[in-house]
mmCIF file of C-alpha atoms in Angstrom:
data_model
loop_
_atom_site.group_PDB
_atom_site.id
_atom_site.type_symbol
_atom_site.label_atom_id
_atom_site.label_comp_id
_atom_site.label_asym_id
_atom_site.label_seq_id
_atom_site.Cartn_x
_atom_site.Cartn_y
_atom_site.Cartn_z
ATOM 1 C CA UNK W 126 69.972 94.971 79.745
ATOM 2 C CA UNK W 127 72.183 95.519 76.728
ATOM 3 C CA UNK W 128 75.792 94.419 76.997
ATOM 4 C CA UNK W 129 78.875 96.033 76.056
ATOM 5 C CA UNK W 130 79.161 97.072 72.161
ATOM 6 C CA UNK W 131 81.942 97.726 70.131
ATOM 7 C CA UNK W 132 81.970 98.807 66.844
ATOM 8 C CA UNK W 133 83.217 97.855 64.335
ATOM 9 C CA UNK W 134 84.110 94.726 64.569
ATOM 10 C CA UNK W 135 86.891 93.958 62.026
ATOM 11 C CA UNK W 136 88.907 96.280 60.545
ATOM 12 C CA UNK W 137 91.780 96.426 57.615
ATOM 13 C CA UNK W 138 94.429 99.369 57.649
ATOM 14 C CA UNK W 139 97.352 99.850 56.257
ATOM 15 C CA UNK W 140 100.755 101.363 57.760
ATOM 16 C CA UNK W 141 100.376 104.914 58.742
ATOM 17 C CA UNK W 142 96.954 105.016 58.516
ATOM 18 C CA UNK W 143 95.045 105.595 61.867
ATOM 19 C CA UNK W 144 91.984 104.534 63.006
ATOM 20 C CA UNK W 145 88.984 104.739 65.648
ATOM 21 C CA UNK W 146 87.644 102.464 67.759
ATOM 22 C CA UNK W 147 84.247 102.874 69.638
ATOM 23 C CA UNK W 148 83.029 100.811 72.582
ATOM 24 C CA UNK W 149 79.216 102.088 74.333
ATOM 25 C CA UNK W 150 79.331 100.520 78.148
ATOM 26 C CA UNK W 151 76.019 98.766 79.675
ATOM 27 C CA UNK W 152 73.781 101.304 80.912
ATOM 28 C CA UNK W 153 74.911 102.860 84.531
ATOM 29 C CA UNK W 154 78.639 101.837 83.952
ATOM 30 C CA UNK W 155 80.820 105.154 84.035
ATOM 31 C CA UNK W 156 84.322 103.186 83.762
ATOM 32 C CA UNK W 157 85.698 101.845 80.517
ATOM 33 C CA UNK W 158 88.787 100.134 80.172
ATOM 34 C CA UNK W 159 90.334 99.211 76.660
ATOM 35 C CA UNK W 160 93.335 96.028 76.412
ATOM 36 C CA UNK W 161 95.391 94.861 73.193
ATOM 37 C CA UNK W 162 95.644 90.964 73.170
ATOM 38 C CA UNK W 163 97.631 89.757 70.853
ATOM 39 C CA UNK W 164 99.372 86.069 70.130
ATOM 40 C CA UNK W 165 102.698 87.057 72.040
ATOM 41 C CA UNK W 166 101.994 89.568 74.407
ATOM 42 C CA UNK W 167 98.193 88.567 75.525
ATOM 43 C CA UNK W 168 96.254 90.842 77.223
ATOM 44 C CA UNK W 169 97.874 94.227 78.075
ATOM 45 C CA UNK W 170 95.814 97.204 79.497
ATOM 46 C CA UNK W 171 96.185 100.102 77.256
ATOM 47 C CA UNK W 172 94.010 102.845 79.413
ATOM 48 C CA UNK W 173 90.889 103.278 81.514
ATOM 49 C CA UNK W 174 88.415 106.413 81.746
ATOM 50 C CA UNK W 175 85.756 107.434 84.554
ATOM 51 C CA UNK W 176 83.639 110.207 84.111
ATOM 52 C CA UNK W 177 85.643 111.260 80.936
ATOM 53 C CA UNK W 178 88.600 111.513 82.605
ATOM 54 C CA UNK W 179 91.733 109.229 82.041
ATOM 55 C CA UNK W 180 92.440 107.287 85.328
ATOM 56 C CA UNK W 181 95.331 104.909 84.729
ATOM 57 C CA UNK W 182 97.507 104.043 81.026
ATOM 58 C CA UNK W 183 99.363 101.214 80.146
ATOM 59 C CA UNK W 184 103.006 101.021 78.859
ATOM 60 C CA UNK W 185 101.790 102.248 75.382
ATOM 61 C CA UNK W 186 103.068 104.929 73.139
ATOM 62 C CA UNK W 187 101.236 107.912 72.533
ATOM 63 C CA UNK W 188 100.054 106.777 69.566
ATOM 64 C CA UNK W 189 97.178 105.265 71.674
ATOM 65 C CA UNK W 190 94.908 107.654 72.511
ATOM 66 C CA UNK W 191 91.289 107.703 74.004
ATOM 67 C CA UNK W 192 88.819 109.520 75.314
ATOM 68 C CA UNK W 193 85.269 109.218 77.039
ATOM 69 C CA UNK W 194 82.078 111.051 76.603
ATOM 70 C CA UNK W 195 79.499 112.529 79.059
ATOM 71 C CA UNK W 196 77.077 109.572 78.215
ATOM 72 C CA UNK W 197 80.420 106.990 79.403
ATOM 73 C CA UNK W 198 80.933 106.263 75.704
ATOM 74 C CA UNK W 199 84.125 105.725 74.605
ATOM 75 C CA UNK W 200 86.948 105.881 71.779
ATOM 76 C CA UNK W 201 90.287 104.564 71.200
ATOM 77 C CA UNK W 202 92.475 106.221 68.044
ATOM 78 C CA UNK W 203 95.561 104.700 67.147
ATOM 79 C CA UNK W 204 97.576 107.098 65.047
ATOM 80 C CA UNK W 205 100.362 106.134 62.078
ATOM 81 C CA UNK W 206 99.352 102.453 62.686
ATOM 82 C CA UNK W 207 102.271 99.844 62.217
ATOM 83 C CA UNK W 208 102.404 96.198 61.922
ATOM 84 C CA UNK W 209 102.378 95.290 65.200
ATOM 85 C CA UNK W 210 99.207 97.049 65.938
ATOM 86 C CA UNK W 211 97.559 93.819 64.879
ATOM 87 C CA UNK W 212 95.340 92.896 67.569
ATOM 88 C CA UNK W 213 92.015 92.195 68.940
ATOM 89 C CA UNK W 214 90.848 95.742 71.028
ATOM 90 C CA UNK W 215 88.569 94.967 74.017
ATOM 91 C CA UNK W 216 86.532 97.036 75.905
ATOM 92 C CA UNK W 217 85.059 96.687 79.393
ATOM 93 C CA UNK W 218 83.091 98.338 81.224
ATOM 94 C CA UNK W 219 82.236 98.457 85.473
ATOM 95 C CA UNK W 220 80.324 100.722 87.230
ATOM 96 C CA UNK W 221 83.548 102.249 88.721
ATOM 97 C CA UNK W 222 83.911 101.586 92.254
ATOM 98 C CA UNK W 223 86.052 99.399 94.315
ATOM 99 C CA UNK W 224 87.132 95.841 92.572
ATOM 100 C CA UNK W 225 84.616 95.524 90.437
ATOM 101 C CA UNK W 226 83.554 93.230 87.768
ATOM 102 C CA UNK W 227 84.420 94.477 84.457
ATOM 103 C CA UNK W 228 82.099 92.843 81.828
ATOM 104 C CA UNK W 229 83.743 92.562 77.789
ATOM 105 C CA UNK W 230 82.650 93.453 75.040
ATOM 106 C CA UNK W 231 82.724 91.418 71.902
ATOM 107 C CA UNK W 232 86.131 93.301 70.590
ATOM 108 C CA UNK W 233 87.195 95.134 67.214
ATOM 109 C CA UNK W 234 89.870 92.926 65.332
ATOM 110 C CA UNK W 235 92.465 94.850 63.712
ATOM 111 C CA UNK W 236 94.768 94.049 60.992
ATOM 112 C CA UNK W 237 97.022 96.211 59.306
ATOM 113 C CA UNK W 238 98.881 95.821 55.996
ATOM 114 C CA UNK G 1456 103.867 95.009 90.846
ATOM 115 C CA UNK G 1457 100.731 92.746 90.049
ATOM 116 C CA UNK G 1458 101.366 89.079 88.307
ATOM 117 C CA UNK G 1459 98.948 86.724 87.534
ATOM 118 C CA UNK G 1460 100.641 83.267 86.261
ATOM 119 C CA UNK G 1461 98.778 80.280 84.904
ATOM 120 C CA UNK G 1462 100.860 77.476 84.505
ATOM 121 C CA UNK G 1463 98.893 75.348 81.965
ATOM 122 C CA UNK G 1464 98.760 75.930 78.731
ATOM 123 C CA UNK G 1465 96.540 73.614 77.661
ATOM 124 C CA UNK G 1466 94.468 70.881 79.335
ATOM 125 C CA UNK G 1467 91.685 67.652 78.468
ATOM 126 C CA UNK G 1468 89.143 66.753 80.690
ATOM 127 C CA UNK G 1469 86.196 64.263 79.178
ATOM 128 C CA UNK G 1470 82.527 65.567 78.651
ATOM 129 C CA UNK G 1471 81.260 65.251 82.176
ATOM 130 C CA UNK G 1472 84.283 65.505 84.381
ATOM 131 C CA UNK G 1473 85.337 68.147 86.417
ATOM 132 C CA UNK G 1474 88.375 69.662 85.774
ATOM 133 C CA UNK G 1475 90.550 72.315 88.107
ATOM 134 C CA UNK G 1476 92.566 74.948 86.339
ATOM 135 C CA UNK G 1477 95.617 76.383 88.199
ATOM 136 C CA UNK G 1478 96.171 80.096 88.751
ATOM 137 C CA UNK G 1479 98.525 81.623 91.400
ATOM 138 C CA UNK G 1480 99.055 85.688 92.087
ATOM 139 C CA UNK G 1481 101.260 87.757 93.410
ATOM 140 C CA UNK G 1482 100.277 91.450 95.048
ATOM 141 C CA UNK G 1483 101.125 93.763 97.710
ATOM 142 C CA UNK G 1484 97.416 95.199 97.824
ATOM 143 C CA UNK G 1485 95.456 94.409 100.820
ATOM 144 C CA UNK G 1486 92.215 94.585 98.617
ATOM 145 C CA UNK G 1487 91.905 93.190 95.804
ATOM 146 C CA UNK G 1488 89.650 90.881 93.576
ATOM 147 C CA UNK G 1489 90.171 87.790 91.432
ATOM 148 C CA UNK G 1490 88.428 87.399 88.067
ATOM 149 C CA UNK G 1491 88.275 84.247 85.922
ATOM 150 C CA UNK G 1492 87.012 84.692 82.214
ATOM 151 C CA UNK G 1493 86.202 82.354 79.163
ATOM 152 C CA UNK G 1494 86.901 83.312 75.587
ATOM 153 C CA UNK G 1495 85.885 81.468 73.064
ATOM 154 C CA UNK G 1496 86.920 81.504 69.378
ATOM 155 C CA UNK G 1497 84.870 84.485 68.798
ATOM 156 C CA UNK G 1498 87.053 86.655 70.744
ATOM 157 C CA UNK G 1499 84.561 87.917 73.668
ATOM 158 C CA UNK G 1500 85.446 87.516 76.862
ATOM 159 C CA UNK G 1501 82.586 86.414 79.281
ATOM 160 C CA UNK G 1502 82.697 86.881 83.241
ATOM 161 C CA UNK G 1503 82.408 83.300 85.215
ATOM 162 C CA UNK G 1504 83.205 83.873 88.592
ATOM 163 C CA UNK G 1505 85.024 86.472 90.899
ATOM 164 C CA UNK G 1506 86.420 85.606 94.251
ATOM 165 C CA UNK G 1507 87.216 88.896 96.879
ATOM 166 C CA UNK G 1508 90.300 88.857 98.809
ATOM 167 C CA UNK G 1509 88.045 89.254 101.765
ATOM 168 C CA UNK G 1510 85.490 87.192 100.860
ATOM 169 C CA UNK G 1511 86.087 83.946 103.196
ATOM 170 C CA UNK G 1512 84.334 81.292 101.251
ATOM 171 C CA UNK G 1513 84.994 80.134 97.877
ATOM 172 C CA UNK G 1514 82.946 81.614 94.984
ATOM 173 C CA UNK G 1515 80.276 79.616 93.498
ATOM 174 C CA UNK G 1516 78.431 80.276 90.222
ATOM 175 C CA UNK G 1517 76.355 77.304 89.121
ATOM 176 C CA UNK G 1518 79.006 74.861 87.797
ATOM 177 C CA UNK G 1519 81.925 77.237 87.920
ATOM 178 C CA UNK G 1520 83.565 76.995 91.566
ATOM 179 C CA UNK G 1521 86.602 79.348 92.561
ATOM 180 C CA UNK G 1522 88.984 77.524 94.885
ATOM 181 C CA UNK G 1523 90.790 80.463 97.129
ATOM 182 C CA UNK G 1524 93.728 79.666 99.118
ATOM 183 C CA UNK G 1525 95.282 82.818 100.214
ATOM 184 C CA UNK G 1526 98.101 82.049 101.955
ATOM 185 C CA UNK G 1527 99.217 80.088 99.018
ATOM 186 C CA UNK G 1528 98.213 83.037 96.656
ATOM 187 C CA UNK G 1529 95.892 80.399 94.560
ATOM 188 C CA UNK G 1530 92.983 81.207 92.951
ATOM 189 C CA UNK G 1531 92.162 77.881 91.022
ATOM 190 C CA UNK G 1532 88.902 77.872 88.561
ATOM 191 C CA UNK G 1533 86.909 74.459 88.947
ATOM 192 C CA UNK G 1534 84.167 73.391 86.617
ATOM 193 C CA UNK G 1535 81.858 70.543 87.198
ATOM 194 C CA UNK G 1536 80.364 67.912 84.958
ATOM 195 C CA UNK G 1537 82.133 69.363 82.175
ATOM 196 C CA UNK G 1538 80.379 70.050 78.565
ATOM 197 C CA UNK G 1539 81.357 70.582 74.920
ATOM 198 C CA UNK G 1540 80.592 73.904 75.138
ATOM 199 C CA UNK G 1541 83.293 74.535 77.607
ATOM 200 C CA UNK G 1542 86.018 74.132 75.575
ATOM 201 C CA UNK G 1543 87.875 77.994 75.320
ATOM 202 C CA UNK G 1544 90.505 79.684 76.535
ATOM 203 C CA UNK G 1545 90.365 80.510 80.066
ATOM 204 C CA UNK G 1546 92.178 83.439 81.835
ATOM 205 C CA UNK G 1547 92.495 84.284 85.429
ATOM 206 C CA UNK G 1548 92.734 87.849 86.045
ATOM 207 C CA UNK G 1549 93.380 90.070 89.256
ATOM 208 C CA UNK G 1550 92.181 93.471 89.815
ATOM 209 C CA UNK G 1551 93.445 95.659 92.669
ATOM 210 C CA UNK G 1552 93.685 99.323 93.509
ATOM 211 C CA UNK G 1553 96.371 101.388 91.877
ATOM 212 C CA UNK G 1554 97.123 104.666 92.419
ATOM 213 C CA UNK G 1555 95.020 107.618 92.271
ATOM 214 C CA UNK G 1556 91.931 104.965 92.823
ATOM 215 C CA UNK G 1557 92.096 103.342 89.444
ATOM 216 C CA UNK G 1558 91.675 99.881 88.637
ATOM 217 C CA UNK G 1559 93.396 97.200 86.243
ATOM 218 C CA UNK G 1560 92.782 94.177 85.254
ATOM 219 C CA UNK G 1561 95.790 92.066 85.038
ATOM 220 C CA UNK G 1562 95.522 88.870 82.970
ATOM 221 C CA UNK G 1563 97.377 85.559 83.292
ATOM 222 C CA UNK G 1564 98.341 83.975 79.776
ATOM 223 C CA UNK G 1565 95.535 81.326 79.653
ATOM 224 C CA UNK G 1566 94.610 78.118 79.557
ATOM 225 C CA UNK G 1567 93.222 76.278 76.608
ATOM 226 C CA UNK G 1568 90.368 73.427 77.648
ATOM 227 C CA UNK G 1569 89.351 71.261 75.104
ATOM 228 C CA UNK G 1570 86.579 68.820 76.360
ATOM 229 C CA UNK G 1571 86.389 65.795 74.514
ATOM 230 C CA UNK G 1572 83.144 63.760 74.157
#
């Protein structure tokens, strides 16, 4: 069974640009969830989507942005990047329920300029 | 509010010792799940072991051991005969209902292992 992809999997920006993320869940799964980890914050949720709706957000601005599709895929757009946006983007993915194990997947490193 | 705190930063165990690392939570949820993860230098994060708050005996998956203590609010990640391949960061992480039925992982800040042959 195929694990968790995200693509790409590095990316350069620069300020003000914005940019796309995509993350394709193991087979079945209907819940994504995306976090930011960075050096001085670590892992922070940003959102999480069943059945392409949005079920909880983070403490983000609304420059983070996502959506799912009806096959459970899902993207993350970050609009007029900045600095700080630096980060490595993971995705997870569970089948949904009740306290569930959310598997990774291998995570889209961003850097912005 | 949910907090997951993981007091070491970093720790040495030798190739082929066990080693225990710490991880305490807070929560008001009745239900909820524990979560430990490795990441290595590539960035992924890979599932070891997950321990229910229900669950009354400690979760075992091959040499990865989850020592639950509930009243204490400890969740404490044990691996056996430890190997090179070990050494990553390791994160505890709790998961518990919020509202509207959704579901967050929160993370601890890690715990560096470095096993040393």
């Amino acid at each position: 069974k195929a694990g968790v992809t995200q693509t790409p999997r590095y990316l350069i920006k620069t300020r003000g640009q914005q940019v796309t993320l995509s993350c394709s869940p193991i087979s079945g799964h209907r819940s994504v969830s995306w976090y930011q980890q960075t050096p001085g914050q670590g892992l922070q949720f940003l959102f999480e989507y069943f059945s392409e709706t949005q079920r909880n957000k983070g403490n983000f601005p609304g420059r983070f942005s996502g959506r799912q599709f009806s096959n459970s895929r899902s993207e993350m757009n970050v609009s007029t990047l900045e600095l700080g946006d630096s980060a490595l983007y993971l995705c997870a993915s569970s089948f949904g329920g009740q306290v569930e194990t959310q598997y990774f997947g291998p995570g889209t490193r961003l850097l912005v300029l | 509010a949910q907090k997951i705190t993981q007091t070491q930063p970093g720790m040495f165990v030798q190739e082929k010792e066990a080693v225990t690392l710490d991880c305490t939570y807070d929560t008001s949820d009745q239900s909820y799940g524990l979560f430990w993860y490795k990441q290595p230098s590539s960035g992924e994060m890979i599932f070891l072991i997950y321990q229910g708050s229900y669950d009354e005996q400690n979760a075992t998956e091959g040499r990865y051991s989850l020592n639950f203590q509930k009243a204490r609010k400890s969740a404490n990640l044990v691996i056996s005969a430890s190997q090179l391949g070990d050494s990553a960061m390791y994160f505890c992480a709790m998961r518990g209902l919020t509202q509207g039925g959704s579901e967050k992982l929160v993370f601890g800040k890690g715990t560096k292992l470095t096993v040393n042959p």
